[in-house]
mmCIF file of C-alpha atoms and ligand atoms in Angstrom:
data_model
loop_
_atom_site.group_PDB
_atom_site.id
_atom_site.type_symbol
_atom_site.label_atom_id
_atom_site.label_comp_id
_atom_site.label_asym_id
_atom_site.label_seq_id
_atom_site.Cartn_x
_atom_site.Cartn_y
_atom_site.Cartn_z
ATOM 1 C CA UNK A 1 49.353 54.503 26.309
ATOM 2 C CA UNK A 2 48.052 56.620 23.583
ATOM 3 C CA UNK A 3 48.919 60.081 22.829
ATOM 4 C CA UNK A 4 45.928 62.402 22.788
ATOM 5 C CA UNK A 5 47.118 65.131 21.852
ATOM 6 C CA UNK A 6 50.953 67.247 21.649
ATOM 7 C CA UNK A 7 51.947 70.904 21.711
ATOM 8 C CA UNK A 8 54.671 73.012 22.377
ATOM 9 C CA UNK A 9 55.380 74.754 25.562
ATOM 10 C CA UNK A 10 59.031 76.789 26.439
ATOM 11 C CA UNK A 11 61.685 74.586 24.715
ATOM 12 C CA UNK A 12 60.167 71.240 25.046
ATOM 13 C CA UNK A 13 56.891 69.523 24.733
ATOM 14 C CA UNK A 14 53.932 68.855 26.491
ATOM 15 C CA UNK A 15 52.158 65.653 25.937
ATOM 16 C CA UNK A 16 48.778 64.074 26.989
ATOM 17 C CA UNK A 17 48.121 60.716 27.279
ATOM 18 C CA UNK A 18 45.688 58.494 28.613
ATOM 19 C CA UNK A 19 45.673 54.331 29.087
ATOM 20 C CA UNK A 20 43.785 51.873 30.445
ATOM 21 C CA UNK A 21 44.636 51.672 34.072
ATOM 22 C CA UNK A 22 44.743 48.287 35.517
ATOM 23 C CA UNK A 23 44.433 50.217 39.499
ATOM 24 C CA UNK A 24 41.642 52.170 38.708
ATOM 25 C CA UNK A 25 39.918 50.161 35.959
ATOM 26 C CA UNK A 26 39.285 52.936 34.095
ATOM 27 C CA UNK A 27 40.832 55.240 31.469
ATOM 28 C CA UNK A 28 43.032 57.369 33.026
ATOM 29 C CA UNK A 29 44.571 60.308 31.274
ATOM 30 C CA UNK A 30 47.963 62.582 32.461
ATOM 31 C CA UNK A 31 50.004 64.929 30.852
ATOM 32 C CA UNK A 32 53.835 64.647 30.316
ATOM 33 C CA UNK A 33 56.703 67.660 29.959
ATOM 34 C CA UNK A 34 59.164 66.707 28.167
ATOM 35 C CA UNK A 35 62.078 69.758 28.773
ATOM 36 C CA UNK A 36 64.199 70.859 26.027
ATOM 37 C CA UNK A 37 66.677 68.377 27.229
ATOM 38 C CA UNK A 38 65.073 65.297 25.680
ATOM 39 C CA UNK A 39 65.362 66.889 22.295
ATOM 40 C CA UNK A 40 69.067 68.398 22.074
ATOM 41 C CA UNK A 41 71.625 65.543 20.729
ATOM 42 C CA UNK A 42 73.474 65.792 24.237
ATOM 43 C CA UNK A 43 75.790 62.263 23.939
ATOM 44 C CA UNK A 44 77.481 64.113 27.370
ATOM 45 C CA UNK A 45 74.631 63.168 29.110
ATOM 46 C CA UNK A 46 75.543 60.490 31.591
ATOM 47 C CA UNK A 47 71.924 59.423 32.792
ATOM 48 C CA UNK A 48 68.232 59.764 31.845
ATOM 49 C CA UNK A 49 66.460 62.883 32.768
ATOM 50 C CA UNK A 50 64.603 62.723 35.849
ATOM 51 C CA UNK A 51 61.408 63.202 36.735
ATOM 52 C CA UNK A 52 58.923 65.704 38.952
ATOM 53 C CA UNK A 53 55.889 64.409 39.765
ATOM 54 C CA UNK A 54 52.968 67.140 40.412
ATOM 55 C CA UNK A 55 49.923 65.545 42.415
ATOM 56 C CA UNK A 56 46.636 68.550 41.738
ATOM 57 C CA UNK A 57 44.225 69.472 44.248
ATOM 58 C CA UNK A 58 40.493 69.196 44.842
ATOM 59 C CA UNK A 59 38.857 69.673 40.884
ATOM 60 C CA UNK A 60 41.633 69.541 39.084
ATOM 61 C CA UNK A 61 42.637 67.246 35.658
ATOM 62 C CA UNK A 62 46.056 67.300 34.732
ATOM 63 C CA UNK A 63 45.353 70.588 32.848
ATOM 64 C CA UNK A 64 45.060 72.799 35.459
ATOM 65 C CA UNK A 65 48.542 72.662 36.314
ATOM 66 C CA UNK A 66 50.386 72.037 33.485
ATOM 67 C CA UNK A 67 48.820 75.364 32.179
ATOM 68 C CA UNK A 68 48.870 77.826 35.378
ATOM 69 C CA UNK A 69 51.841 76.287 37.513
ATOM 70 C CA UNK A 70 54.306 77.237 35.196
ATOM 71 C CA UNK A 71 56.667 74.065 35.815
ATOM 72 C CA UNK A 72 57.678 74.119 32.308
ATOM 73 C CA UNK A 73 60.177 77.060 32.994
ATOM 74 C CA UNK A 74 61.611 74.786 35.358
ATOM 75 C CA UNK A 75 61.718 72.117 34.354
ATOM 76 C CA UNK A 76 63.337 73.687 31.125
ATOM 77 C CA UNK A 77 66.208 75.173 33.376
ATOM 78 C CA UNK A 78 67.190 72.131 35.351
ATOM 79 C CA UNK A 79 66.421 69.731 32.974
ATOM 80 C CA UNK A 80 63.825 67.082 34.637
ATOM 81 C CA UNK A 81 60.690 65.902 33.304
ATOM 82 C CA UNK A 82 57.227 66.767 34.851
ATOM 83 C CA UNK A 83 54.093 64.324 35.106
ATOM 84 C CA UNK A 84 50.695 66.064 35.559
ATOM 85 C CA UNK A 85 47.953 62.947 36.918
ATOM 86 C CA UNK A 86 44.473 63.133 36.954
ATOM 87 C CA UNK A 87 43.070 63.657 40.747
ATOM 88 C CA UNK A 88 40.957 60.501 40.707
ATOM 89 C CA UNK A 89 39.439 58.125 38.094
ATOM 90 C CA UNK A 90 36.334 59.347 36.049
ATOM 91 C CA UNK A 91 33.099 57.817 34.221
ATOM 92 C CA UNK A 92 29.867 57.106 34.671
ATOM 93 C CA UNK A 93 30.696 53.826 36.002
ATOM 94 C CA UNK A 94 32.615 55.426 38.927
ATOM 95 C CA UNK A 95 30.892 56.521 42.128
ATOM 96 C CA UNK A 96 30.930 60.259 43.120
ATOM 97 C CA UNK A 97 29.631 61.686 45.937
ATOM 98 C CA UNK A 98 25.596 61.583 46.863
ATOM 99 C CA UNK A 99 25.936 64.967 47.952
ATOM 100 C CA UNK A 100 27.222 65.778 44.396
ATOM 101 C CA UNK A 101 29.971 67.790 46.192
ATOM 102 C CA UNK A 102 33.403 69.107 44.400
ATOM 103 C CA UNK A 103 35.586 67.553 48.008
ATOM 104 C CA UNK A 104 34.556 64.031 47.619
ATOM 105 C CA UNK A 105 34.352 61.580 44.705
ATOM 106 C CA UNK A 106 35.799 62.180 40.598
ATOM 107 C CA UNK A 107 38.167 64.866 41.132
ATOM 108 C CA UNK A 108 38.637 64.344 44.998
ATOM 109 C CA UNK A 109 40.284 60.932 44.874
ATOM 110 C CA UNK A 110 42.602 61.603 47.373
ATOM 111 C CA UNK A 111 45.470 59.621 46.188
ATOM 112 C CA UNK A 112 44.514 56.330 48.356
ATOM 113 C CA UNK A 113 43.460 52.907 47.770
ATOM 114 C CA UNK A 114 40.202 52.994 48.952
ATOM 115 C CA UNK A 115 38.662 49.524 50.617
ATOM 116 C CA UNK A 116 34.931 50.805 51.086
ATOM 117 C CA UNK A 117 31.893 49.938 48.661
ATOM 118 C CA UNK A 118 30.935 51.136 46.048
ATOM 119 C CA UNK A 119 34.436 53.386 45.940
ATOM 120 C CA UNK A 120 37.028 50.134 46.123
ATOM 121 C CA UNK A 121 36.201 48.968 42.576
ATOM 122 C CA UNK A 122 37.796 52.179 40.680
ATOM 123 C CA UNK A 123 39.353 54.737 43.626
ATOM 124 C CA UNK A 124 42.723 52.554 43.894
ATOM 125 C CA UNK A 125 44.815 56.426 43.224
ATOM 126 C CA UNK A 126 47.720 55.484 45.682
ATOM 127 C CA UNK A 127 49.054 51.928 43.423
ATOM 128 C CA UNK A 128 48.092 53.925 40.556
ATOM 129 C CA UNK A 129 50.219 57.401 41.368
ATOM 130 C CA UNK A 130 52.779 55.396 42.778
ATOM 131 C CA UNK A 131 53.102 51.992 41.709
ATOM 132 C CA UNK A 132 51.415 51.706 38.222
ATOM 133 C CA UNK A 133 51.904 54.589 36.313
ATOM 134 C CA UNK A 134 55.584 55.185 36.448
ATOM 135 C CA UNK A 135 56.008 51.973 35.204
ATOM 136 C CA UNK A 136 53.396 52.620 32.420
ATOM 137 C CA UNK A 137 55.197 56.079 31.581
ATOM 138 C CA UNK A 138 58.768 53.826 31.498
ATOM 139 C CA UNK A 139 57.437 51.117 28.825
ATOM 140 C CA UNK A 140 55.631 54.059 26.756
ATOM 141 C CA UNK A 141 59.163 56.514 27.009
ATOM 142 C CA UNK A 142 61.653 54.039 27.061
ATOM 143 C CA UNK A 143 60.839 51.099 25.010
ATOM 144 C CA UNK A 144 62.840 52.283 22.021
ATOM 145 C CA UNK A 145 66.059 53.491 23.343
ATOM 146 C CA UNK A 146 68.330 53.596 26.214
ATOM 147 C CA UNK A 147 65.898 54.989 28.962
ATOM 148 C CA UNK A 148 66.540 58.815 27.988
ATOM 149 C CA UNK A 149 63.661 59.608 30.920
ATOM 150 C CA UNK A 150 63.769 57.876 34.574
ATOM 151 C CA UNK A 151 60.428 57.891 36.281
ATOM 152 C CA UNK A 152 61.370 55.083 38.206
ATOM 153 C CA UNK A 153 64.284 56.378 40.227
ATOM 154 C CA UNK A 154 65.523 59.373 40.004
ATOM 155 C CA UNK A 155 62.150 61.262 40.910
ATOM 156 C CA UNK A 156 60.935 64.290 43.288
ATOM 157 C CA UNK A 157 57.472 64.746 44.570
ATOM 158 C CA UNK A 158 55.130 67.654 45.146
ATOM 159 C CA UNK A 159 51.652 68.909 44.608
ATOM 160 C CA UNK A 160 48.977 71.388 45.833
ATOM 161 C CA UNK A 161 46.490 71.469 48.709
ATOM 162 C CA UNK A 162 44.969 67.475 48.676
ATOM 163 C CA UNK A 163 47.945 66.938 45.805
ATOM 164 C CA UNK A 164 50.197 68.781 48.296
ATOM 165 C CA UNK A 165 48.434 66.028 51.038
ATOM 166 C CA UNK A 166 49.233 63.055 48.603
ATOM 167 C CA UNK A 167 52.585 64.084 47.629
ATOM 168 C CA UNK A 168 53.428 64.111 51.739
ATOM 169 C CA UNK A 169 51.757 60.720 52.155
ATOM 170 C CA UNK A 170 53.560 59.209 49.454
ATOM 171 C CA UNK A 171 57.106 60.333 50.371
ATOM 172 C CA UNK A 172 56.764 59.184 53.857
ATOM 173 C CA UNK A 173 55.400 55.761 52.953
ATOM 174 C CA UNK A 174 57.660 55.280 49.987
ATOM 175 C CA UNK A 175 60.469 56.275 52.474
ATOM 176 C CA UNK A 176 62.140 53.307 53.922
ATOM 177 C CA UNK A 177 62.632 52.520 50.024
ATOM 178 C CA UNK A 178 63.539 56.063 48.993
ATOM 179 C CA UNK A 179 60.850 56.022 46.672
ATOM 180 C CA UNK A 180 61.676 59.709 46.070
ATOM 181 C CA UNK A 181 64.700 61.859 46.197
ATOM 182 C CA UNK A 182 62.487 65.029 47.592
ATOM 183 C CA UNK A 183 58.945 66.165 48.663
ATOM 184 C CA UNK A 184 57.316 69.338 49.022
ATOM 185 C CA UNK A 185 53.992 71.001 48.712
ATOM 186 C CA UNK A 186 51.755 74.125 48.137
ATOM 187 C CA UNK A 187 49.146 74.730 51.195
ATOM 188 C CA UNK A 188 48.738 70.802 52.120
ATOM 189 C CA UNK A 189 45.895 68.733 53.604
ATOM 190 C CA UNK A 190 48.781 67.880 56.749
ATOM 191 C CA UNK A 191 46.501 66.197 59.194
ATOM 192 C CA UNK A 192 43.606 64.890 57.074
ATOM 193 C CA UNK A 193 41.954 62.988 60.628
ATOM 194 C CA UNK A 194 41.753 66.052 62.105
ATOM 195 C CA UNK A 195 39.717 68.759 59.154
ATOM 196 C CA UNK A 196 36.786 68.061 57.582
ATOM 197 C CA UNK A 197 37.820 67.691 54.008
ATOM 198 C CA UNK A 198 40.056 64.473 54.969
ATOM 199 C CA UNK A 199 37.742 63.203 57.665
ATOM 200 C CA UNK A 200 35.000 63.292 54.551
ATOM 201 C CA UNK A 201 37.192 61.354 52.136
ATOM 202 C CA UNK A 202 38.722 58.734 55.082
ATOM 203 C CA UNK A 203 35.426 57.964 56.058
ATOM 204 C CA UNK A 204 33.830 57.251 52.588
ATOM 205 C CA UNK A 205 36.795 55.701 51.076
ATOM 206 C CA UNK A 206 38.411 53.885 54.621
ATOM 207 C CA UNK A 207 35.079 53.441 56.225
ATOM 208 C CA UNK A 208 34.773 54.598 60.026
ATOM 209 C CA UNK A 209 37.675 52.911 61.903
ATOM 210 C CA UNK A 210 39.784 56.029 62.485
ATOM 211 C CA UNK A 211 42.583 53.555 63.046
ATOM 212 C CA UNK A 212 42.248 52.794 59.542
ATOM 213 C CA UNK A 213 42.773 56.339 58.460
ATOM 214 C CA UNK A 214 46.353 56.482 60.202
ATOM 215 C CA UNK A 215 48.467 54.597 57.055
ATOM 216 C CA UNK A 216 47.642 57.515 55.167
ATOM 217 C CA UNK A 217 47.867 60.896 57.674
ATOM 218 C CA UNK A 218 50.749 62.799 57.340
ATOM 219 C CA UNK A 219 51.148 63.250 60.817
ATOM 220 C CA UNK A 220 50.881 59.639 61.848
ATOM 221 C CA UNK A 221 53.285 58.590 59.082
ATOM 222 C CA UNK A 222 55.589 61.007 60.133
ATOM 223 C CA UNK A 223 56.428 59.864 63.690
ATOM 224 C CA UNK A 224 57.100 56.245 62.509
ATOM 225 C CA UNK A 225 59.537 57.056 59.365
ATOM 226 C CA UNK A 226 63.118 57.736 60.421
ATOM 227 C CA UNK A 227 64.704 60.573 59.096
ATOM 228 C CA UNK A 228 68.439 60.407 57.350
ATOM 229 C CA UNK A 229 70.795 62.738 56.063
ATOM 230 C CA UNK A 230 69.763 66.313 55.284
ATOM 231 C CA UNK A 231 66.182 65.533 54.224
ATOM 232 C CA UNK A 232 63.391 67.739 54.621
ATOM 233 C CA UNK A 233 60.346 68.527 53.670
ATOM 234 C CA UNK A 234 59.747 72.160 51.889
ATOM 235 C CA UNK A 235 55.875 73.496 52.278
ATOM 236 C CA UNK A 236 54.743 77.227 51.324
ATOM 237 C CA UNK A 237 51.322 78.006 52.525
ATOM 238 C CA UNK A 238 49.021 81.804 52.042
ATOM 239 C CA UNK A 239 48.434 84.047 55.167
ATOM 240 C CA UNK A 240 45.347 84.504 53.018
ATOM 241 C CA UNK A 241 44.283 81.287 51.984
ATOM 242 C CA UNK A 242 40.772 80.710 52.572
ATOM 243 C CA UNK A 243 41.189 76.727 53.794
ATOM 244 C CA UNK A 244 44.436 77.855 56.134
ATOM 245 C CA UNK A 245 42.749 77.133 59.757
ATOM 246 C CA UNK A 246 40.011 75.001 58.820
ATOM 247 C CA UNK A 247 41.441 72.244 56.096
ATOM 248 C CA UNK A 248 45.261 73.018 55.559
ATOM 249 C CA UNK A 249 46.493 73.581 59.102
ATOM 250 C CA UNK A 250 50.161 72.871 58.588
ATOM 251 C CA UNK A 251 50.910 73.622 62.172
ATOM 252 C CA UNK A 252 49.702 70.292 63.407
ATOM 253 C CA UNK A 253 52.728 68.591 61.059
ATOM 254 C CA UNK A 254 55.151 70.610 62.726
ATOM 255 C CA UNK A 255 53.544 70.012 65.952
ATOM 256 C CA UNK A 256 53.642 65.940 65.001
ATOM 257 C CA UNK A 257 57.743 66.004 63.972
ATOM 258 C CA UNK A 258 58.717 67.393 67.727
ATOM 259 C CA UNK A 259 60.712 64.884 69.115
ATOM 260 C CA UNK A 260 60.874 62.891 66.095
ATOM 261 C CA UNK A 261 64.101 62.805 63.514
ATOM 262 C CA UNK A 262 61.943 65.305 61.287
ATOM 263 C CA UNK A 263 61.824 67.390 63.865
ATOM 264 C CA UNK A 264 63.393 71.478 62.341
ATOM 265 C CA UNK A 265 63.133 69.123 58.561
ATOM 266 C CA UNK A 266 59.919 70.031 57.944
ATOM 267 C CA UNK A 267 59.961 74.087 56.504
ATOM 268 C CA UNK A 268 56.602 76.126 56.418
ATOM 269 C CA UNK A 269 57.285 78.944 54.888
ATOM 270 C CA UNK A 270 53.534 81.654 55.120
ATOM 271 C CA UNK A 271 53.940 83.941 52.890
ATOM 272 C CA UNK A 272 51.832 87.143 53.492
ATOM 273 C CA UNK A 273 49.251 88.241 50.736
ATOM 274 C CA UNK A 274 48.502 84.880 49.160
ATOM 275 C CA UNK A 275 45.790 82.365 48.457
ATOM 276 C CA UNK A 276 45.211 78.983 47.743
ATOM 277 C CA UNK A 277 45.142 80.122 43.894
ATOM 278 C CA UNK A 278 47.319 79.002 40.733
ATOM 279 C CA UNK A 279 48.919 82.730 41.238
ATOM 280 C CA UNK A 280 49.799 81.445 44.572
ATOM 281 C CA UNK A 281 51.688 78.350 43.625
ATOM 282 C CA UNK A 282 53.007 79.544 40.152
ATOM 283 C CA UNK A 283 54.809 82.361 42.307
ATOM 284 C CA UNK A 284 56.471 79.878 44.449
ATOM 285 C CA UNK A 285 57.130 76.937 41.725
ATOM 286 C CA UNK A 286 60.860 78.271 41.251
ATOM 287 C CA UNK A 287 61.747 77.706 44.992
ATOM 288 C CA UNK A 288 60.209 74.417 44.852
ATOM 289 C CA UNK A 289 61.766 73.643 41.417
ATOM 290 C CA UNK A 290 65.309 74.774 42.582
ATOM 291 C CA UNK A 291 64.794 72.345 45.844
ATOM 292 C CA UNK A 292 64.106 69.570 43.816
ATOM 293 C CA UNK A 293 66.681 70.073 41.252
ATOM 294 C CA UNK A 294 69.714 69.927 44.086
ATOM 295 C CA UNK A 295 67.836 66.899 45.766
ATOM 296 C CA UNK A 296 67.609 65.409 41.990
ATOM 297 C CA UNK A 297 71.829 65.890 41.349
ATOM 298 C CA UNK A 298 70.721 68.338 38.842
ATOM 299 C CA UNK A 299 72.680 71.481 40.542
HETATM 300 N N1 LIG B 1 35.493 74.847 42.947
HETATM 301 C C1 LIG B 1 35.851 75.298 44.271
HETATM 302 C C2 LIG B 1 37.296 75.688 44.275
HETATM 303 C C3 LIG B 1 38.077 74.466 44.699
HETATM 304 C C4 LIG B 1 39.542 74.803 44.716
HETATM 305 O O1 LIG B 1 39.973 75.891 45.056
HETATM 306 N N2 LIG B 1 40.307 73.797 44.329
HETATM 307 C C5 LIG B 1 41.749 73.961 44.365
HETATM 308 C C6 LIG B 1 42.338 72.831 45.193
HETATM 309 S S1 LIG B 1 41.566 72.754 46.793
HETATM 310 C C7 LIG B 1 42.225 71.362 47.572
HETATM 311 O O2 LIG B 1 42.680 70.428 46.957
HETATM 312 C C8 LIG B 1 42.264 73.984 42.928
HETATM 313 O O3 LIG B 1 43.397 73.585 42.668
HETATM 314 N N3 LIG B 1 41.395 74.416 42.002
HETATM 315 C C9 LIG B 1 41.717 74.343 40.584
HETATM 316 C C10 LIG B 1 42.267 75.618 40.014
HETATM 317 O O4 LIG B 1 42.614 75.607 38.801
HETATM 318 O O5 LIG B 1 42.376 76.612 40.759
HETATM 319 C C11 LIG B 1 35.065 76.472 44.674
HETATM 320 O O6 LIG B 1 34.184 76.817 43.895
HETATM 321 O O7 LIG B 1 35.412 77.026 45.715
#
């Protein structure tokens, strides 16, 4: 990994990066917080700091969050890390969309491994989110010292609107593993089968066999992953948010978890007078933060 560039933010530091990833077969780039924990000489500190991972929405780079989102507050008061990916990989060797569109294509990745031509060569975002670069962000952290940062373990997941959708898909397939301690998300893509923004990206990137499209909706995964303990699932959604009956639906989650062990352990909370905007999700990044935090052994 190389670092691109490094700057001061609240009491820590953010830090970009980008690598060669061997998923995508591209360069990738994502941005790191690092909270004020990593730099105070705490020997008290009995394991590494973990980790929040933030998956963007439609458009984004790893900028738009990790300058409107306001994590860094957070992540400063808990003490966990954040890591900011990219929303799909980028070049002018990578497909985008014929239609030139901003829902399909570079920025629109969807966090999947896509298996239809000419997407499957670079659009491989699920091994890369969740298999590649954690392991790539352990070797480039950790290589000197006693792992002082654990992205392998001890990590939450959440993101916003299709990052809200991949953060959702990833926690119930990583489940059975307990590939993450926590998941929530800011006005999700819950049933992407069922809205035009996910039946766009299933069909170019999973081809037309809807059957295909079911190991990565939400609402299929989520009837065939047992629930245990007290886990749940925290979601916030806008009464005014523009995508809310058309793309988001988050009714048709709750509708999938009856009579399943998720069933009351998935939480939509609409909140009157917002939008799908950064001012939406920076004003609810403290709940979110908070639920991680307990869920992380932080609090
Ligand atoms: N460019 C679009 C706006 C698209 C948009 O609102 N994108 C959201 C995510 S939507 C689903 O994933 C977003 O996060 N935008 C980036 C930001 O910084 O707000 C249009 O013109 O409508």
């Amino acid at each position: 990994m190389n670092v691109v560039k490094e700057l001061s933010v609240c009491g820590g530091r953010l830090v970009k990066l980008s690598h060669n990833s061997t998923s995508t077969k591209t360069c990738m780039n994502v941005n790191v917080y690092l909270p004020k924990q990593y730099y105070a000489q705490d020997s008290s500190r009995s394991r590494p700091i973990p980790t929040v991972v933030y998956l963007s929405g439609l458009t984004c780079t790893p900028d738009n969050a990790s300058e409107k989102a306001f994590w860094q507050f957070q992540a400063d008061k808990y003490g966990f890390a954040m890591v900011f990916p990219d929303t799909s990989p980028r070049g002018d060797q990578v497909a985008n969309d014929p239609e030139d569109s901003w829902d399909f294509g570079q920025g629109a990745g969807f966090y999947l491994n896509a298996t239809q031509d000419p997407y499957a060569q670079h659009y491989q975002m699920y091994d890369y989110v969740h298999k590649e670069l954690p392991q790539t962000l352990d070797a480039h952290f950790n290589k000197n010292a006693a792992a002082k940062l654990d992205f392998l373990d001890n990590v939450a997941i959440t993101g916003h609107s299709m990052g809200g959708y991949g953060a959702i898909c990833g926690y119930l397939k990583g489940y059975a593993e307990r590939r993450y301690k926590s998941c929530s998300a800011f006005a999700p893509i819950v049933n992407p089968s069922n809205v035009p923004w996910g039946q766009k990206a299933f069909k170019g990137y999973l081809g037309d066999e809807r059957a295909q499209w079911q190991a990565y909706d939400p609402c299929a995964l989520i009837k065939n992953v047992k629930r245990v303990g007290d886990d749940k699932v925290l979601i916030h959604v806008g009464d005014e948010d523009p995508f809310l009956e058309k793309h988001l639906r988050p009714e048709l989650l709750l509708e999938a978890a009856k009579s399943t062990s998720w069933e009351n352990y998935v939480q939509v909370k609409k909140v009157h007078g917002f939008d799908h905007s950064y001012y939406f999700v920076s004003t609810f990044v403290p709940e979110h933060a908070e639920f991680h935090a307990k869920n992380l052994g932080l609090i």
